[in-house]
């Protein structure tokens, strides 16, 4: 039920009511050692090109295998990690691990990594990025950094500098959850994103609202004019996939196409796709 009411309500239940104050304190102290204890794991969700329905890349989504609570979702610990500053260490681990894994995958596949605002503040991010690329050998243009507009909301030159530095290395930058904030449009002017990820809430409501279809169409048109590509998030049905292709969206991601999965499963999927491609080619 909470899910139907939207993401904010969902978070409200899980974070503010589900996790009480004591829990929060306990989680924070557990979080301090989680990376060192090897409790963090990356899951990977495929992104498909709507030109040919081939996989174009994966988004890395962090999971916490808590020793007693089981799998904790990022919605429940990323905010804690941000509040406590632990995000710096966690974010560095995510970036390094995602680059390492992507470097072993076929060269046409990109890897998208989510960044929190705090990771981009200060001047530590540039060196971390350069090191992650150098250590893994991943070609810079195979890496995409996903930021939400909250990243630009901080209005700091440090953040813009960090993003510009990433772009100058050849790394791609995407605006995540487009349309959910207060002034997504003004952010498009302030930074040259390579890609817009259309938020799930718009995508989902296309199924029953003509107005939502118009909005998504307009975003796709806008992106084209700004030389940016579009990815639709939260594609849960065939019907939505077909609609998005019809209106010219470039890529799609969602449960209909594939859920986030552990690395071994992602590699099976990649292998199966390569096999079927080589069968077609013969
Ligand atoms: P996001 O970057 O917008 O990621 C998309 C979220 O939507 C993921 O949730 C994904 O599992 C979920 N999703 C994908 N397809 C569908 C669908 O068809 N239907 C529905 N209902 N959901 C779908 P997840 O993995 O729980 O991550 C939630 C958020 O946590 C992410 O939103 C991102 O903002 C943040 N996050 C995840 N990993 C990281 C990380 O490594 N670092 C940082 N800073 N944030 C992260
Ligand atoms: Mg994302
Ligand atoms: Mg998103
Ligand atoms: Mg999000």
PDB file of C-alpha atoms in Angstrom, residues 25-263:
ATOM      1  CA  UNK A  25      22.071   4.609  16.455  1.00  0.00           C
ATOM      2  CA  UNK A  26      22.804   0.915  16.199  1.00  0.00           C
ATOM      3  CA  UNK A  27      22.736   1.004  12.402  1.00  0.00           C
ATOM      4  CA  UNK A  28      25.154   3.911  12.324  1.00  0.00           C
ATOM      5  CA  UNK A  29      27.644   2.101  14.532  1.00  0.00           C
ATOM      6  CA  UNK A  30      27.280  -1.059  12.414  1.00  0.00           C
ATOM      7  CA  UNK A  31      27.731   1.015   9.288  1.00  0.00           C
ATOM      8  CA  UNK A  32      31.124   2.210  10.463  1.00  0.00           C
ATOM      9  CA  UNK A  33      32.594  -1.247  10.017  1.00  0.00           C
ATOM     10  CA  UNK A  34      30.407  -2.542   7.227  1.00  0.00           C
ATOM     11  CA  UNK A  35      32.763  -1.763   4.357  1.00  0.00           C
ATOM     12  CA  UNK A  36      35.817  -3.106   6.178  1.00  0.00           C
ATOM     13  CA  UNK A  37      33.863  -6.234   7.148  1.00  0.00           C
ATOM     14  CA  UNK A  38      32.994  -6.905   3.524  1.00  0.00           C
ATOM     15  CA  UNK A  39      29.274  -6.546   4.178  1.00  0.00           C
ATOM     16  CA  UNK A  40      28.606  -4.285   1.204  1.00  0.00           C
ATOM     17  CA  UNK A  41      27.731  -5.785  -2.142  1.00  0.00           C
ATOM     18  CA  UNK A  42      26.933  -4.299  -5.524  1.00  0.00           C
ATOM     19  CA  UNK A  43      23.885  -5.397  -7.466  1.00  0.00           C
ATOM     20  CA  UNK A  44      23.588  -4.587 -11.144  1.00  0.00           C
ATOM     21  CA  UNK A  45      20.480  -3.638 -13.082  1.00  0.00           C
ATOM     22  CA  UNK A  46      20.605  -3.847 -16.901  1.00  0.00           C
ATOM     23  CA  UNK A  47      19.805  -0.877 -19.100  1.00  0.00           C
ATOM     24  CA  UNK A  48      18.512  -1.617 -22.595  1.00  0.00           C
ATOM     25  CA  UNK A  49      18.849   0.363 -25.797  1.00  0.00           C
ATOM     26  CA  UNK A  50      15.431   0.932 -27.365  1.00  0.00           C
ATOM     27  CA  UNK A  51      16.988   0.927 -30.852  1.00  0.00           C
ATOM     28  CA  UNK A  52      17.745  -2.782 -30.792  1.00  0.00           C
ATOM     29  CA  UNK A  53      16.787  -4.010 -27.299  1.00  0.00           C
ATOM     30  CA  UNK A  54      20.409  -4.890 -26.587  1.00  0.00           C
ATOM     31  CA  UNK A  55      21.928  -4.272 -23.157  1.00  0.00           C
ATOM     32  CA  UNK A  56      23.852  -1.003 -23.248  1.00  0.00           C
ATOM     33  CA  UNK A  57      25.063  -1.044 -19.676  1.00  0.00           C
ATOM     34  CA  UNK A  58      24.297  -1.642 -16.015  1.00  0.00           C
ATOM     35  CA  UNK A  59      23.594   0.546 -13.006  1.00  0.00           C
ATOM     36  CA  UNK A  60      25.461  -0.425  -9.840  1.00  0.00           C
ATOM     37  CA  UNK A  61      23.166  -0.370  -6.790  1.00  0.00           C
ATOM     38  CA  UNK A  62      24.679  -0.967  -3.372  1.00  0.00           C
ATOM     39  CA  UNK A  63      23.261  -3.496  -0.885  1.00  0.00           C
ATOM     40  CA  UNK A  64      24.215  -4.067   2.712  1.00  0.00           C
ATOM     41  CA  UNK A  65      24.319  -7.670   3.902  1.00  0.00           C
ATOM     42  CA  UNK A  66      23.815  -6.910   7.577  1.00  0.00           C
ATOM     43  CA  UNK A  67      24.852  -9.828   9.848  1.00  0.00           C
ATOM     44  CA  UNK A  68      21.537  -9.902  11.722  1.00  0.00           C
ATOM     45  CA  UNK A  69      19.102  -7.767   9.735  1.00  0.00           C
ATOM     46  CA  UNK A  70      19.750  -9.383   6.375  1.00  0.00           C
ATOM     47  CA  UNK A  71      19.725  -7.345   3.199  1.00  0.00           C
ATOM     48  CA  UNK A  72      19.299  -3.632   3.984  1.00  0.00           C
ATOM     49  CA  UNK A  73      18.256  -1.412   1.078  1.00  0.00           C
ATOM     50  CA  UNK A  74      20.134   1.772   0.195  1.00  0.00           C
ATOM     51  CA  UNK A  75      17.091   3.910   0.983  1.00  0.00           C
ATOM     52  CA  UNK A  76      17.641   2.906   4.619  1.00  0.00           C
ATOM     53  CA  UNK A  77      21.382   3.441   4.966  1.00  0.00           C
ATOM     54  CA  UNK A  78      22.549   5.920   2.313  1.00  0.00           C
ATOM     55  CA  UNK A  79      20.903   8.807   4.227  1.00  0.00           C
ATOM     56  CA  UNK A  80      22.645   7.639   7.428  1.00  0.00           C
ATOM     57  CA  UNK A  81      25.930   7.380   5.580  1.00  0.00           C
ATOM     58  CA  UNK A  82      25.440  10.906   4.270  1.00  0.00           C
ATOM     59  CA  UNK A  83      24.547  12.343   7.676  1.00  0.00           C
ATOM     60  CA  UNK A  84      27.565  10.786   9.347  1.00  0.00           C
ATOM     61  CA  UNK A  85      30.084  11.380   6.571  1.00  0.00           C
ATOM     62  CA  UNK A  86      30.587   7.626   6.162  1.00  0.00           C
ATOM     63  CA  UNK A  87      29.449   8.095   2.558  1.00  0.00           C
ATOM     64  CA  UNK A  88      32.948   9.175   1.576  1.00  0.00           C
ATOM     65  CA  UNK A  89      34.411   5.789   2.384  1.00  0.00           C
ATOM     66  CA  UNK A  90      31.370   3.871   1.145  1.00  0.00           C
ATOM     67  CA  UNK A  91      31.200   5.883  -2.081  1.00  0.00           C
ATOM     68  CA  UNK A  92      34.854   5.263  -2.783  1.00  0.00           C
ATOM     69  CA  UNK A  93      34.341   1.544  -2.298  1.00  0.00           C
ATOM     70  CA  UNK A  94      31.317   1.553  -4.647  1.00  0.00           C
ATOM     71  CA  UNK A  95      33.164   3.452  -7.360  1.00  0.00           C
ATOM     72  CA  UNK A  96      36.301   1.317  -7.151  1.00  0.00           C
ATOM     73  CA  UNK A  97      34.366  -1.946  -7.122  1.00  0.00           C
ATOM     74  CA  UNK A  98      32.046  -0.909  -9.980  1.00  0.00           C
ATOM     75  CA  UNK A  99      35.021   0.120 -12.159  1.00  0.00           C
ATOM     76  CA  UNK A 100      36.879  -3.081 -11.359  1.00  0.00           C
ATOM     77  CA  UNK A 101      33.921  -5.248 -12.353  1.00  0.00           C
ATOM     78  CA  UNK A 102      33.062  -3.217 -15.482  1.00  0.00           C
ATOM     79  CA  UNK A 103      36.640  -3.466 -16.705  1.00  0.00           C
ATOM     80  CA  UNK A 104      36.171  -7.240 -17.008  1.00  0.00           C
ATOM     81  CA  UNK A 105      32.976  -6.928 -19.062  1.00  0.00           C
ATOM     82  CA  UNK A 106      32.588  -6.530 -22.849  1.00  0.00           C
ATOM     83  CA  UNK A 107      33.787  -3.134 -24.011  1.00  0.00           C
ATOM     84  CA  UNK A 108      30.461  -1.919 -25.351  1.00  0.00           C
ATOM     85  CA  UNK A 109      28.908  -2.050 -21.868  1.00  0.00           C
ATOM     86  CA  UNK A 110      28.833   1.006 -19.643  1.00  0.00           C
ATOM     87  CA  UNK A 111      28.675   1.131 -15.876  1.00  0.00           C
ATOM     88  CA  UNK A 112      26.556   3.714 -14.064  1.00  0.00           C
ATOM     89  CA  UNK A 113      27.403   4.661 -10.473  1.00  0.00           C
ATOM     90  CA  UNK A 114      25.266   6.794  -8.140  1.00  0.00           C
ATOM     91  CA  UNK A 115      26.881   9.665  -6.252  1.00  0.00           C
ATOM     92  CA  UNK A 116      25.682  11.498  -3.163  1.00  0.00           C
ATOM     93  CA  UNK A 117      26.052  15.263  -2.819  1.00  0.00           C
ATOM     94  CA  UNK A 118      28.533  14.921  -0.009  1.00  0.00           C
ATOM     95  CA  UNK A 119      30.895  12.785  -2.067  1.00  0.00           C
ATOM     96  CA  UNK A 120      31.426  15.684  -4.430  1.00  0.00           C
ATOM     97  CA  UNK A 121      32.163  18.286  -1.807  1.00  0.00           C
ATOM     98  CA  UNK A 122      35.687  19.083  -0.760  1.00  0.00           C
ATOM     99  CA  UNK A 123      38.391  18.297  -3.240  1.00  0.00           C
ATOM    100  CA  UNK A 124      38.730  14.588  -2.596  1.00  0.00           C
ATOM    101  CA  UNK A 125      36.544  13.281  -5.390  1.00  0.00           C
ATOM    102  CA  UNK A 126      38.795  14.005  -8.377  1.00  0.00           C
ATOM    103  CA  UNK A 127      41.726  11.929  -7.094  1.00  0.00           C
ATOM    104  CA  UNK A 128      39.375   9.095  -6.077  1.00  0.00           C
ATOM    105  CA  UNK A 129      37.891   9.004  -9.581  1.00  0.00           C
ATOM    106  CA  UNK A 130      41.264   9.101 -11.283  1.00  0.00           C
ATOM    107  CA  UNK A 131      42.522   6.296  -9.064  1.00  0.00           C
ATOM    108  CA  UNK A 132      39.448   4.116  -9.652  1.00  0.00           C
ATOM    109  CA  UNK A 133      39.889   4.470 -13.429  1.00  0.00           C
ATOM    110  CA  UNK A 134      43.640   3.923 -13.329  1.00  0.00           C
ATOM    111  CA  UNK A 135      43.519   0.913 -11.001  1.00  0.00           C
ATOM    112  CA  UNK A 136      40.822  -0.830 -13.022  1.00  0.00           C
ATOM    113  CA  UNK A 137      41.971   0.217 -16.475  1.00  0.00           C
ATOM    114  CA  UNK A 138      38.344   1.045 -17.317  1.00  0.00           C
ATOM    115  CA  UNK A 139      38.013   3.396 -20.282  1.00  0.00           C
ATOM    116  CA  UNK A 140      36.661   6.657 -18.893  1.00  0.00           C
ATOM    117  CA  UNK A 141      33.776   6.883 -21.366  1.00  0.00           C
ATOM    118  CA  UNK A 142      32.427   3.545 -20.113  1.00  0.00           C
ATOM    119  CA  UNK A 143      31.749   5.103 -16.721  1.00  0.00           C
ATOM    120  CA  UNK A 144      28.640   7.178 -16.009  1.00  0.00           C
ATOM    121  CA  UNK A 145      28.108   9.133 -12.820  1.00  0.00           C
ATOM    122  CA  UNK A 146      24.474   9.541 -11.783  1.00  0.00           C
ATOM    123  CA  UNK A 147      23.608  12.562  -9.697  1.00  0.00           C
ATOM    124  CA  UNK A 148      20.249  13.905  -8.601  1.00  0.00           C
ATOM    125  CA  UNK A 149      19.506  17.575  -8.631  1.00  0.00           C
ATOM    126  CA  UNK A 150      20.086  17.647  -4.870  1.00  0.00           C
ATOM    127  CA  UNK A 151      23.748  17.503  -5.832  1.00  0.00           C
ATOM    128  CA  UNK A 152      23.482  20.851  -7.588  1.00  0.00           C
ATOM    129  CA  UNK A 153      21.170  22.243  -4.932  1.00  0.00           C
ATOM    130  CA  UNK A 154      24.141  22.730  -2.633  1.00  0.00           C
ATOM    131  CA  UNK A 155      25.138  25.428  -5.099  1.00  0.00           C
ATOM    132  CA  UNK A 156      28.808  25.005  -4.513  1.00  0.00           C
ATOM    133  CA  UNK A 157      31.559  25.566  -7.027  1.00  0.00           C
ATOM    134  CA  UNK A 158      33.330  22.538  -5.585  1.00  0.00           C
ATOM    135  CA  UNK A 159      30.549  20.281  -6.783  1.00  0.00           C
ATOM    136  CA  UNK A 160      30.470  21.812 -10.254  1.00  0.00           C
ATOM    137  CA  UNK A 161      34.269  21.652 -10.445  1.00  0.00           C
ATOM    138  CA  UNK A 162      34.200  17.952  -9.534  1.00  0.00           C
ATOM    139  CA  UNK A 163      31.615  17.220 -12.225  1.00  0.00           C
ATOM    140  CA  UNK A 164      33.504  19.251 -14.825  1.00  0.00           C
ATOM    141  CA  UNK A 165      36.675  17.410 -13.926  1.00  0.00           C
ATOM    142  CA  UNK A 166      34.888  14.084 -14.439  1.00  0.00           C
ATOM    143  CA  UNK A 167      33.698  15.256 -17.860  1.00  0.00           C
ATOM    144  CA  UNK A 168      37.147  16.430 -18.842  1.00  0.00           C
ATOM    145  CA  UNK A 169      38.431  12.913 -18.103  1.00  0.00           C
ATOM    146  CA  UNK A 170      35.818  11.584 -20.546  1.00  0.00           C
ATOM    147  CA  UNK A 171      33.443  10.228 -17.887  1.00  0.00           C
ATOM    148  CA  UNK A 172      29.707  10.665 -18.624  1.00  0.00           C
ATOM    149  CA  UNK A 173      27.389  12.459 -16.225  1.00  0.00           C
ATOM    150  CA  UNK A 174      23.656  11.729 -15.945  1.00  0.00           C
ATOM    151  CA  UNK A 175      20.880  13.584 -14.158  1.00  0.00           C
ATOM    152  CA  UNK A 176      19.011  10.969 -12.119  1.00  0.00           C
ATOM    153  CA  UNK A 177      15.317  11.103 -11.094  1.00  0.00           C
ATOM    154  CA  UNK A 178      14.641  13.952 -13.507  1.00  0.00           C
ATOM    155  CA  UNK A 179      11.448  15.819 -12.808  1.00  0.00           C
ATOM    156  CA  UNK A 180      11.085  15.075  -9.121  1.00  0.00           C
ATOM    157  CA  UNK A 181      12.792  18.158  -7.757  1.00  0.00           C
ATOM    158  CA  UNK A 182      11.873  21.790  -7.633  1.00  0.00           C
ATOM    159  CA  UNK A 183      13.751  23.145 -10.576  1.00  0.00           C
ATOM    160  CA  UNK A 184      15.248  20.386 -12.646  1.00  0.00           C
ATOM    161  CA  UNK A 185      15.078  22.649 -15.695  1.00  0.00           C
ATOM    162  CA  UNK A 186      17.403  25.269 -14.305  1.00  0.00           C
ATOM    163  CA  UNK A 187      19.963  22.586 -13.514  1.00  0.00           C
ATOM    164  CA  UNK A 188      20.078  21.563 -17.149  1.00  0.00           C
ATOM    165  CA  UNK A 189      21.390  25.008 -17.871  1.00  0.00           C
ATOM    166  CA  UNK A 190      24.026  24.893 -15.178  1.00  0.00           C
ATOM    167  CA  UNK A 191      25.676  21.673 -16.117  1.00  0.00           C
ATOM    168  CA  UNK A 192      26.131  19.892 -19.477  1.00  0.00           C
ATOM    169  CA  UNK A 193      24.698  16.474 -18.617  1.00  0.00           C
ATOM    170  CA  UNK A 194      25.114  13.668 -21.119  1.00  0.00           C
ATOM    171  CA  UNK A 195      21.929  11.910 -20.127  1.00  0.00           C
ATOM    172  CA  UNK A 196      18.601  12.496 -18.449  1.00  0.00           C
ATOM    173  CA  UNK A 197      17.050   9.665 -16.466  1.00  0.00           C
ATOM    174  CA  UNK A 198      13.302  10.200 -16.409  1.00  0.00           C
ATOM    175  CA  UNK A 199      11.981   9.448 -12.961  1.00  0.00           C
ATOM    176  CA  UNK A 200       9.927   6.318 -12.360  1.00  0.00           C
ATOM    177  CA  UNK A 201       6.931   8.293 -11.159  1.00  0.00           C
ATOM    178  CA  UNK A 202       6.454   9.872 -14.606  1.00  0.00           C
ATOM    179  CA  UNK A 203       7.120   6.641 -16.421  1.00  0.00           C
ATOM    180  CA  UNK A 204       4.654   4.663 -14.335  1.00  0.00           C
ATOM    181  CA  UNK A 205       1.863   7.197 -14.662  1.00  0.00           C
ATOM    182  CA  UNK A 206       2.121   7.101 -18.468  1.00  0.00           C
ATOM    183  CA  UNK A 207       0.002   3.947 -18.235  1.00  0.00           C
ATOM    184  CA  UNK A 208      -3.091   5.903 -17.229  1.00  0.00           C
ATOM    185  CA  UNK A 209      -2.403   9.591 -17.804  1.00  0.00           C
ATOM    186  CA  UNK A 210      -2.208  11.325 -21.177  1.00  0.00           C
ATOM    187  CA  UNK A 211      -0.726  14.338 -19.437  1.00  0.00           C
ATOM    188  CA  UNK A 212       2.150  12.204 -18.203  1.00  0.00           C
ATOM    189  CA  UNK A 213       2.747  10.975 -21.742  1.00  0.00           C
ATOM    190  CA  UNK A 214       2.909  14.593 -22.897  1.00  0.00           C
ATOM    191  CA  UNK A 215       5.379  15.461 -20.161  1.00  0.00           C
ATOM    192  CA  UNK A 216       7.667  12.540 -20.961  1.00  0.00           C
ATOM    193  CA  UNK A 217       7.477  13.364 -24.683  1.00  0.00           C
ATOM    194  CA  UNK A 218       8.452  16.944 -23.932  1.00  0.00           C
ATOM    195  CA  UNK A 219      11.399  15.835 -21.777  1.00  0.00           C
ATOM    196  CA  UNK A 220      12.637  13.567 -24.579  1.00  0.00           C
ATOM    197  CA  UNK A 221      12.319  16.398 -27.095  1.00  0.00           C
ATOM    198  CA  UNK A 222      14.095  18.803 -24.761  1.00  0.00           C
ATOM    199  CA  UNK A 223      16.924  16.335 -24.189  1.00  0.00           C
ATOM    200  CA  UNK A 224      17.387  15.846 -27.933  1.00  0.00           C
ATOM    201  CA  UNK A 225      17.654  19.577 -28.450  1.00  0.00           C
ATOM    202  CA  UNK A 226      20.248  19.804 -25.704  1.00  0.00           C
ATOM    203  CA  UNK A 227      22.228  16.891 -27.148  1.00  0.00           C
ATOM    204  CA  UNK A 228      21.464  14.654 -24.210  1.00  0.00           C
ATOM    205  CA  UNK A 229      20.132  11.099 -24.304  1.00  0.00           C
ATOM    206  CA  UNK A 230      17.219   9.778 -22.245  1.00  0.00           C
ATOM    207  CA  UNK A 231      16.763   6.715 -20.089  1.00  0.00           C
ATOM    208  CA  UNK A 232      13.362   5.812 -18.660  1.00  0.00           C
ATOM    209  CA  UNK A 233      13.473   4.377 -15.150  1.00  0.00           C
ATOM    210  CA  UNK A 234      10.975   2.017 -13.541  1.00  0.00           C
ATOM    211  CA  UNK A 235       9.680   0.312 -16.695  1.00  0.00           C
ATOM    212  CA  UNK A 236       7.497  -2.436 -15.276  1.00  0.00           C
ATOM    213  CA  UNK A 237       5.360  -3.481 -18.264  1.00  0.00           C
ATOM    214  CA  UNK A 238       5.597  -4.300 -21.960  1.00  0.00           C
ATOM    215  CA  UNK A 239       3.038  -1.581 -22.643  1.00  0.00           C
ATOM    216  CA  UNK A 240       5.289   1.104 -21.107  1.00  0.00           C
ATOM    217  CA  UNK A 241       8.298  -0.206 -22.982  1.00  0.00           C
ATOM    218  CA  UNK A 242       6.448   0.046 -26.316  1.00  0.00           C
ATOM    219  CA  UNK A 243       5.149   3.529 -25.541  1.00  0.00           C
ATOM    220  CA  UNK A 244       8.634   4.750 -24.658  1.00  0.00           C
ATOM    221  CA  UNK A 245      10.110   3.364 -27.847  1.00  0.00           C
ATOM    222  CA  UNK A 246       7.312   5.014 -29.863  1.00  0.00           C
ATOM    223  CA  UNK A 247       8.011   8.436 -28.416  1.00  0.00           C
ATOM    224  CA  UNK A 248      11.755   8.218 -29.027  1.00  0.00           C
ATOM    225  CA  UNK A 249      13.248   7.453 -25.620  1.00  0.00           C
ATOM    226  CA  UNK A 250      16.783   6.068 -26.051  1.00  0.00           C
ATOM    227  CA  UNK A 251      17.076   3.557 -23.216  1.00  0.00           C
ATOM    228  CA  UNK A 252      14.954   1.809 -20.626  1.00  0.00           C
ATOM    229  CA  UNK A 253      15.550   0.234 -17.252  1.00  0.00           C
ATOM    230  CA  UNK A 254      13.068  -1.494 -14.968  1.00  0.00           C
ATOM    231  CA  UNK A 255      11.688  -4.687 -13.490  1.00  0.00           C
ATOM    232  CA  UNK A 256      10.076  -5.687 -16.792  1.00  0.00           C
ATOM    233  CA  UNK A 257      13.520  -5.811 -18.358  1.00  0.00           C
ATOM    234  CA  UNK A 258      15.541  -6.990 -15.378  1.00  0.00           C
ATOM    235  CA  UNK A 259      15.838  -6.473 -11.642  1.00  0.00           C
ATOM    236  CA  UNK A 260      19.061  -5.520  -9.906  1.00  0.00           C
ATOM    237  CA  UNK A 261      21.084  -8.755  -9.567  1.00  0.00           C
ATOM    238  CA  UNK A 262      24.343 -10.002  -8.030  1.00  0.00           C
ATOM    239  CA  UNK A 263      27.454  -9.901 -10.189  1.00  0.00           C
TER     240      UNK A 263
END
